[in-house]
Coordinates of C-alpha atoms and ligand atoms in Angstrom, one line a residue:
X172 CA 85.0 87.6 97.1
X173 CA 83.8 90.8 95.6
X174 CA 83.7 91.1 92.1
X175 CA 85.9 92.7 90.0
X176 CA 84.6 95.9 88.4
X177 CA 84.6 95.3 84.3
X178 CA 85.8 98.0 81.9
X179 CA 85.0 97.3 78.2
X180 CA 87.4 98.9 75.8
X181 CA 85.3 99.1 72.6
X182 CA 86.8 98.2 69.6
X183 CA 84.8 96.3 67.2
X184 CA 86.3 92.4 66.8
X185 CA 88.8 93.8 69.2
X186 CA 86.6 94.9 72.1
X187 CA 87.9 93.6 75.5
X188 CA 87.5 93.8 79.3
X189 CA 89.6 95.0 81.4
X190 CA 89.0 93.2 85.2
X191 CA 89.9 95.4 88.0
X192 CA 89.8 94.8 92.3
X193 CA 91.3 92.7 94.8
X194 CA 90.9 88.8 93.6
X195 CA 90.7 89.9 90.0
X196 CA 93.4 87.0 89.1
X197 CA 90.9 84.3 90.8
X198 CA 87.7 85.8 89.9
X199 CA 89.3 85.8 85.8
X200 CA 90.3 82.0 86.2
X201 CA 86.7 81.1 84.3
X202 CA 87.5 83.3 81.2
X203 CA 90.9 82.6 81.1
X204 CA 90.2 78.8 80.6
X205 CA 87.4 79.9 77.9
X206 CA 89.9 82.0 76.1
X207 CA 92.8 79.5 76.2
X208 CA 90.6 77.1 74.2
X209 CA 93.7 74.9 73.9
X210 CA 94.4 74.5 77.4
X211 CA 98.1 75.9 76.8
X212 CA 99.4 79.1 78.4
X213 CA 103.0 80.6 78.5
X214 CA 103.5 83.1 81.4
X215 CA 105.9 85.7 80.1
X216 CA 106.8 86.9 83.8
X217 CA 108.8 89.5 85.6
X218 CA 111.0 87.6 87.3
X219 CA 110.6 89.6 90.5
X220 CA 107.4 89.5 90.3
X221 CA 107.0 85.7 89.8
X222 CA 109.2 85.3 92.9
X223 CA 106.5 87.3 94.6
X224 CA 102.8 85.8 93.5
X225 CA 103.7 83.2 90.4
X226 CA 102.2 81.1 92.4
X227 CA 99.2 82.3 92.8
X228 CA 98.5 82.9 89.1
X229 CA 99.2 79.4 88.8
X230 CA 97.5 77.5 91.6
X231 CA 94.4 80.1 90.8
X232 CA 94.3 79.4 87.0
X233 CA 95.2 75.6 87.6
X234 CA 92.3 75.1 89.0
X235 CA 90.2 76.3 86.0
X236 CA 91.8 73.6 84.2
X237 CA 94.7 75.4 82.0
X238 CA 98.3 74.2 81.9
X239 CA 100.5 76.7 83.0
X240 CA 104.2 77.3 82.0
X241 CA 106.3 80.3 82.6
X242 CA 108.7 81.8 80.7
X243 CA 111.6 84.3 83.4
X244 CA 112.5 87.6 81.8
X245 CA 114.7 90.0 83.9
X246 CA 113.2 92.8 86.2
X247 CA 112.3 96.0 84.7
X248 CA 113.1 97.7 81.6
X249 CA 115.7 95.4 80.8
X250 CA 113.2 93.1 79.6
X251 CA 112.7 95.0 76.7
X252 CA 115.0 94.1 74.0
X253 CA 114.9 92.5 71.0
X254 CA 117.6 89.4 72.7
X255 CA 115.2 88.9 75.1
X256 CA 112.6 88.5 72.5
X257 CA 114.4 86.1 70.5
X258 CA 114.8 84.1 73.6
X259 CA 111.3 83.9 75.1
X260 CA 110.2 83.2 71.2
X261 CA 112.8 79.9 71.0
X262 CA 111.3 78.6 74.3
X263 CA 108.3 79.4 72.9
X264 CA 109.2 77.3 69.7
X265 CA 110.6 74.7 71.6
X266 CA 107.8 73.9 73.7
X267 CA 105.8 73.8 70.5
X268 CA 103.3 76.8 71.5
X269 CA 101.1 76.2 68.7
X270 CA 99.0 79.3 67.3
X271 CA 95.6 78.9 69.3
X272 CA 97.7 79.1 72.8
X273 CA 98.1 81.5 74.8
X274 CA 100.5 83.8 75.5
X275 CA 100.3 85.8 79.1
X276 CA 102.2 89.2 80.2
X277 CA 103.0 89.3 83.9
X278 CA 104.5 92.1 85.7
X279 CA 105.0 96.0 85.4
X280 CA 104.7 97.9 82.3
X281 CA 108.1 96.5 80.7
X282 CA 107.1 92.7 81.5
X283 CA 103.6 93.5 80.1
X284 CA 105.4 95.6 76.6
X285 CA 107.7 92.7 75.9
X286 CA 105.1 90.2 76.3
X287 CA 102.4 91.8 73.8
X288 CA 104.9 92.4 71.4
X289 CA 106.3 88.3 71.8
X290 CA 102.6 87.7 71.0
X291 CA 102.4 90.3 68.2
X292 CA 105.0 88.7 66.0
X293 CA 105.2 85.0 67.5
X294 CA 103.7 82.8 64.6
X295 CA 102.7 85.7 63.5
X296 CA 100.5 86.5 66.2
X297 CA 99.1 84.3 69.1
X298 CA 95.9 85.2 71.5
X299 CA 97.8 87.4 74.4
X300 CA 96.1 88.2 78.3
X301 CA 97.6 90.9 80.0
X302 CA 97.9 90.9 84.2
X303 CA 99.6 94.1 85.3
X304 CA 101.0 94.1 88.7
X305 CA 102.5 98.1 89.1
X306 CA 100.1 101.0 89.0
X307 CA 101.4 102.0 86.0
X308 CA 100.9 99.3 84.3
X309 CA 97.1 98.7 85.6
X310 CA 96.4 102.3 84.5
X311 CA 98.1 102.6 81.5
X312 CA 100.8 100.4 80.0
X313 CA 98.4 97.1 79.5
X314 CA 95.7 99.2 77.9
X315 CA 95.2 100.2 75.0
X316 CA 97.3 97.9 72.7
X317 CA 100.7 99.5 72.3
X318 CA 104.1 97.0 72.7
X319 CA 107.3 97.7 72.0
X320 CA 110.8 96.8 73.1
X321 CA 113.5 99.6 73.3
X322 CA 116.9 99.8 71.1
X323 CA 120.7 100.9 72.4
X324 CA 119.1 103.8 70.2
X325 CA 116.2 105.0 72.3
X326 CA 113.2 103.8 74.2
X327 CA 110.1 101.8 72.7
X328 CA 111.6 102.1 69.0
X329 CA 110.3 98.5 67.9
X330 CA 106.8 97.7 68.5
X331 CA 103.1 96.7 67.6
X332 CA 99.6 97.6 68.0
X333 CA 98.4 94.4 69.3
X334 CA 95.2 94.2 71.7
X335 CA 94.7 91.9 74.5
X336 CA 91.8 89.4 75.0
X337 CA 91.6 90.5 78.1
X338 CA 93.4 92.2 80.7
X339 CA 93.4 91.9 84.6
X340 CA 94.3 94.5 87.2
X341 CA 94.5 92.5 90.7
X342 CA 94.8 95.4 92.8
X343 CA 96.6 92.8 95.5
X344 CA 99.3 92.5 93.7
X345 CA 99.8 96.3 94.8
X346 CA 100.4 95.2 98.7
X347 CA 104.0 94.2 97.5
X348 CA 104.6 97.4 95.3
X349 CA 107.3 100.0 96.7
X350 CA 105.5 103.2 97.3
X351 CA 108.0 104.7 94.9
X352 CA 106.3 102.7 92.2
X353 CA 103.1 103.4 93.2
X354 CA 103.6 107.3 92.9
X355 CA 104.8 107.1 89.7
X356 CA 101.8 105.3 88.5
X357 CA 100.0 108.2 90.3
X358 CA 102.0 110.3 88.0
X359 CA 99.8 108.7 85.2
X360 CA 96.2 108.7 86.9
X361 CA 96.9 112.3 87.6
X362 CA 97.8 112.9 83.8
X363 CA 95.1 111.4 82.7
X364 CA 92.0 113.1 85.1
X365 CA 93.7 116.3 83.9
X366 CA 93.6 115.5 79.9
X367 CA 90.2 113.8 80.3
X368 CA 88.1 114.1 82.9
X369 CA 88.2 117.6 85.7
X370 CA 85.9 115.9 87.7
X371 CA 87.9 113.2 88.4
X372 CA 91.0 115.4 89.1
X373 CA 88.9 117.4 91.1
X374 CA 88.0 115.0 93.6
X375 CA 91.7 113.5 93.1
X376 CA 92.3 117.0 94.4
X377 CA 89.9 116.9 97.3
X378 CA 91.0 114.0 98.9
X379 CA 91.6 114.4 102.7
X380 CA 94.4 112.2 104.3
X381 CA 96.9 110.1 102.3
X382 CA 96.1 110.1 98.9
X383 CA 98.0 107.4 97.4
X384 CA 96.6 105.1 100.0
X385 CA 92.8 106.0 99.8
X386 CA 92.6 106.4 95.9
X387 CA 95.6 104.3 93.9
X388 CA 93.6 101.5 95.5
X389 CA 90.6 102.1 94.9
X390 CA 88.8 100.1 92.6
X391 CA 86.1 102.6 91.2
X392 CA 89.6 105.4 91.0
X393 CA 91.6 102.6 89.0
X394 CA 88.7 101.7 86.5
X395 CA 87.9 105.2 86.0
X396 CA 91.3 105.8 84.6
X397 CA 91.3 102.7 82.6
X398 CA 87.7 103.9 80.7
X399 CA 89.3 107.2 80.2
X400 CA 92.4 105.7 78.3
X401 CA 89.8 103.1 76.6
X402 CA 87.6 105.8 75.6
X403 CA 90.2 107.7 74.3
X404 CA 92.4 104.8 72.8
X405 CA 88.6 103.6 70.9
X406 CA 88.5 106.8 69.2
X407 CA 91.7 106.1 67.6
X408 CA 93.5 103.1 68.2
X409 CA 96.1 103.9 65.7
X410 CA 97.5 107.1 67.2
X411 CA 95.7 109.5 64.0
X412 CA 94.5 112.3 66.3
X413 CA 93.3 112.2 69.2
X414 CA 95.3 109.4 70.9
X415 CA 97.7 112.3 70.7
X416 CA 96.9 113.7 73.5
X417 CA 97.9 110.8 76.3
X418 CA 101.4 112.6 75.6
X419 CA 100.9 115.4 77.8
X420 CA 103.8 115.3 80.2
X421 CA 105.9 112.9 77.9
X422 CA 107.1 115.5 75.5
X423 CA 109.3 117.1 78.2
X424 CA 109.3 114.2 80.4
X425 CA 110.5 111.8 77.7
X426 CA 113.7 114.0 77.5
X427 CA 114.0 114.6 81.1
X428 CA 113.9 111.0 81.5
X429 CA 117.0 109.9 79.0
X430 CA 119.0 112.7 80.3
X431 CA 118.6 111.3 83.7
X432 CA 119.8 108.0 83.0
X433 CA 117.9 105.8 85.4
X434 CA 118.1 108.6 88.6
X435 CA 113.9 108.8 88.0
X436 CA 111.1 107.0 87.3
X437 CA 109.2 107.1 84.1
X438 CA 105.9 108.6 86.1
X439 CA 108.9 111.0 88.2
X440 CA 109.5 112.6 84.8
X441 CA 106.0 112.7 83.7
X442 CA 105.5 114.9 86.9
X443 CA 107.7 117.2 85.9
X444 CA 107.2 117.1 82.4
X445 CA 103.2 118.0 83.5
X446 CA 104.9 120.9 85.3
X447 CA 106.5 122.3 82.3
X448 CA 103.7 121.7 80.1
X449 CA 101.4 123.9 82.2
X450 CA 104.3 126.5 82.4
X451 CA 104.5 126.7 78.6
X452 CA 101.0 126.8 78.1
X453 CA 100.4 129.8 80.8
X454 CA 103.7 131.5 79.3
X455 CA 101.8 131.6 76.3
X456 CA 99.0 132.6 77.4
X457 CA 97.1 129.8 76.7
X458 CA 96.1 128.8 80.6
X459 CA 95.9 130.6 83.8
X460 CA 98.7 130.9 85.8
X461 CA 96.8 129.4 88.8
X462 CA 96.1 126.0 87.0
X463 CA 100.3 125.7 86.9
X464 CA 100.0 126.7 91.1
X465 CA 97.5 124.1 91.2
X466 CA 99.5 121.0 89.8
X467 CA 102.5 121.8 91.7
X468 CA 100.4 121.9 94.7
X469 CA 98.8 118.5 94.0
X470 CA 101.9 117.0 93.1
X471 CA 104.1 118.3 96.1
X472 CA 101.5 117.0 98.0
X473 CA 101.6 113.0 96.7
X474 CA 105.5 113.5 96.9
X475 CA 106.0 113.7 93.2
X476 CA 108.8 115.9 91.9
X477 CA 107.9 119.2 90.4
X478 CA 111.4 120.8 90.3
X479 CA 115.0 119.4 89.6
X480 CA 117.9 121.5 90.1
X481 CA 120.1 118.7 88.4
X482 CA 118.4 119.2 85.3
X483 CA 120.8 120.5 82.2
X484 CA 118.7 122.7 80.4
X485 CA 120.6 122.3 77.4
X486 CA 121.1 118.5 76.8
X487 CA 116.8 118.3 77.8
X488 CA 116.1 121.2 75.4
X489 CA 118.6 119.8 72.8
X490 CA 117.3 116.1 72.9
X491 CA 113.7 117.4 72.5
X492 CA 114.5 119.6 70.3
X493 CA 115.9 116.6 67.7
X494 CA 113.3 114.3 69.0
X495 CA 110.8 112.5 66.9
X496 CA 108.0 114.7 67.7
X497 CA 109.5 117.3 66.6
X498 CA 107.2 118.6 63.1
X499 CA 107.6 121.1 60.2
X500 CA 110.2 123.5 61.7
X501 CA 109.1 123.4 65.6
X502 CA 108.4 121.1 67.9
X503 CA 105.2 119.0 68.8
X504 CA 104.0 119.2 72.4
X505 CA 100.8 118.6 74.0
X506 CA 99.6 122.0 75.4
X507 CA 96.6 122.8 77.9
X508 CA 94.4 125.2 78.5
X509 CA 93.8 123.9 82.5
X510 CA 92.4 120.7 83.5
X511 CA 89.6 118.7 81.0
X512 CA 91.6 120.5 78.5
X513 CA 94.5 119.4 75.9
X514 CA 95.7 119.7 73.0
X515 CA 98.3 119.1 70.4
X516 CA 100.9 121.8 69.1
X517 CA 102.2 121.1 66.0
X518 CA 105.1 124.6 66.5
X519 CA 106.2 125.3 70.0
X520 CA 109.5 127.5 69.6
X521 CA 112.5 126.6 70.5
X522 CA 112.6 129.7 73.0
X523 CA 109.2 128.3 74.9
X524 CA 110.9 124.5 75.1
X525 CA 113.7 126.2 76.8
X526 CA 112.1 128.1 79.4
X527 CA 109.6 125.7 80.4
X528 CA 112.9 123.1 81.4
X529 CA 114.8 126.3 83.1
X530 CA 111.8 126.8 84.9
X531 CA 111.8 123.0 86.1
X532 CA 115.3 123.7 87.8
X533 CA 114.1 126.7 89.8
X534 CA 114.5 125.7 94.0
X535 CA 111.8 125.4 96.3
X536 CA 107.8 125.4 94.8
X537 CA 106.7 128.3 94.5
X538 CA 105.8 129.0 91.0
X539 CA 106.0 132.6 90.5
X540 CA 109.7 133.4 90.3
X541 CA 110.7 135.2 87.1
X542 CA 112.7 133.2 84.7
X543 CA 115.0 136.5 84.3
Ligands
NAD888 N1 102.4 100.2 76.1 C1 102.0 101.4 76.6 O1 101.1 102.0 76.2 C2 102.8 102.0 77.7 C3 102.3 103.1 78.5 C4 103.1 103.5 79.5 C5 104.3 102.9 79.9 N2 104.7 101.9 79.2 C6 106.0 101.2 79.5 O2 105.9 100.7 80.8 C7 107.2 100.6 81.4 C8 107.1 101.1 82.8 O3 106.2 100.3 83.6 P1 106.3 100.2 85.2 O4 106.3 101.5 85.8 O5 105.3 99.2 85.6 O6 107.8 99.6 85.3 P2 108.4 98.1 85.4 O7 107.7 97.2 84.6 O8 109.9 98.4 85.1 O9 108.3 97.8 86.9 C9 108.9 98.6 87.9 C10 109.5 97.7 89.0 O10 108.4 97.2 89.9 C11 108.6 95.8 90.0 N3 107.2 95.3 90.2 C12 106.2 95.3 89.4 N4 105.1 94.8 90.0 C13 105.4 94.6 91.3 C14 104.7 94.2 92.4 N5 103.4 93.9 92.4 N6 105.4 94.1 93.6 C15 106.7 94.4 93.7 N7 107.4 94.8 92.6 C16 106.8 94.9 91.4 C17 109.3 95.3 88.8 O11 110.0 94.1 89.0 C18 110.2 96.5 88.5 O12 111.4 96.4 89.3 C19 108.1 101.4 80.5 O13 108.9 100.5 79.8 C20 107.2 102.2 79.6 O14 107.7 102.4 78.3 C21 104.0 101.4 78.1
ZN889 ZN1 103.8 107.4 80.5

């Protein structure tokens, strides 16, 4: 077995690894046992997902020498509301998970979000391991500390900073991924080479042949990503500043994504809302109009949306309009002046939000039609 690459998210008494390659889950069993120093761990699981390889993660940490039990929560987003917290914390209670145990997240983003926040305010607070098992989740969701369960209200509106002991990415578990899913966490790798790193994006870019399968694989690709979000997340942990910036995409794409009530994926609407940040930015005059030609390209070409006809310009303008980012009389978007280079705007006018989403319902992808 090869071993895992190691990523070290530096953060003082918090400082973690994150373990990423194929056999990650076996090659962690070791640490896993040294971290559960009471022998007691409660998978918080992805039902699909523990259909697919719960056995695996037990028979692999088994034989390290921890007790295993796991804890079903339903597929997806669903997962993440406060009932199902209340449930998996009574189990929890029940099977007298004492303070020193461990608590595990298994699954996609939403299994790995409900489970850091069960071991946020569980007694308190319990020692929590995250294993992501979607792109997204390996790439972003499990790193850098941020839970939260949604309300009938909106998305992620309950949550805690809480950061793993450890985290491991078992690119495997990818095998069994739909290649919807895995372009969607594409979504994110691409968002974050573009905020963080243009070398990265460049040779992103440069790939010959079918991108998704040569580099959302890739070991070296995948931990690249994660020490970008690490770097960034150890500069401010707490969201004061810079951590700011891993919105680029979401501003629009969080609106585009309630208005389209479950029709796209989370990293489908940070594609597009990628697309209309670069619009805005190059409308005012803040980035060349090639770096917008250059996304769409890119995109288009790893099958990612970059247009929507179905889009309503005014409920997606409206809802981000009234959205919580939304600051001292205009609203707060993450701008860019081309690739390696973001920033937050505290005033983008309401006429700059609205053309950047008319311009996401143009046809076709080309990306110089006139808006007029
Ligand atoms: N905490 C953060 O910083 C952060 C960052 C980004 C996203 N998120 C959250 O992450 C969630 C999205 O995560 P996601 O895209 O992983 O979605 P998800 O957790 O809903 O998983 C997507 C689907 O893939 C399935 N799945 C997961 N792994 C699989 C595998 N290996 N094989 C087959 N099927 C598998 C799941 O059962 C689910 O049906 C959202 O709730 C979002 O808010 C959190
Ligand atoms: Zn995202």
């Amino acid at each position: 077995m090869i071993d895992p690459l190691r990523v070290r998210i530096a953060l003082g008494d918090r400082s973690h690894d994150v373990l990423v390659g194929r056999g990650a889950l076996s090659a962690a069993a070791g640490e896993i046992a040294a971290i559960a120093r009471t022998r007691e761990v409660a998978v918080i699981a992805d039902e699909h997902v523990d259909d697919l390889h719960g056995a695996q993660l037990t028979r692999s940490w088994e034989s390290a020498g921890v007790r295993t039990g796991t804890i079903r929560i339903p597929r997806g987003e669903s997962a993440k509301a406060l009932g199902i917290v209340e449930s998996v914390c009574r189990t929890l209670a029940a099977r007298r998970h004492e303070r020193e145990d461990l608590v595990v997240g298994f699954g996609g983003g939403a299994a790995t979000d409900t489970a850091a926040f069960v071991s946020a305010v569980f007694l308190r607070g319990v020692p929590y391991v995250a294993v992501p098992t979607s792109l997204l989740g390996m790439v972003d969701a499990a790193i850098g500390g941020k839970s939260a369960v949604d309300l009938p209200e909106g998305k992620n509106l309950v949550g805690a900073i809480r950061q793993p002991r450890l985290v491991v990415a078992d690119l495997a578990f990818l095998d069994t991924l739909p290649v919807r899913e895995i372009r969607a966490g594409f979504a994110e790798m691409i968002k974050i080479a573009w905020i963080a790193d243009a070398k990265l994006f460049t040779e992103l870019e440069e790939t010959s042949g079918e991108v998704l399968d040569e580099v959302a694989r890739d070991p070296s690709i995948v931990a690249r990503c994660v020490a970008l979000k690490g770097g960034i997340v150890a500069r401010d942990e707490l969201e004061q500043g810079e951590r700011a910036v891993l919105n680029f995409g979401h501003t629009w794409g969080h609106a585009i994504e309630t208005e389209a009530r479950g029709a796209l994926l989370h990293g489908e609407c940070v594609a597009l809302g990628m697309v209309a940040a670069v619009f805005c930015s190059a409308e005012l005059g803040q980035c060349p109009r090639s770096e917008l030609e250059r996304l769409v390209r890119f995109l288009e070409r790893v099958g990612l949306p970059t247009h929507r006809a179905e889009i309503d310009v005014d409920a997606v303008s409206t809802r981000m309009l009234s959205d919580k980012k939304r600051r001292h009389g205009g609203t707060r978007a993450v701008l860019t002046a081309g690739v390696g280079s973001v920033s937050v705007a505290d005033h983008v006018s309401e006429d700059a939000v609205r053309r950047a989403v008319t311009f996401l319902r143009r046809e076709g992808t080309r990306c110089d039609l006139s808006l007029e």
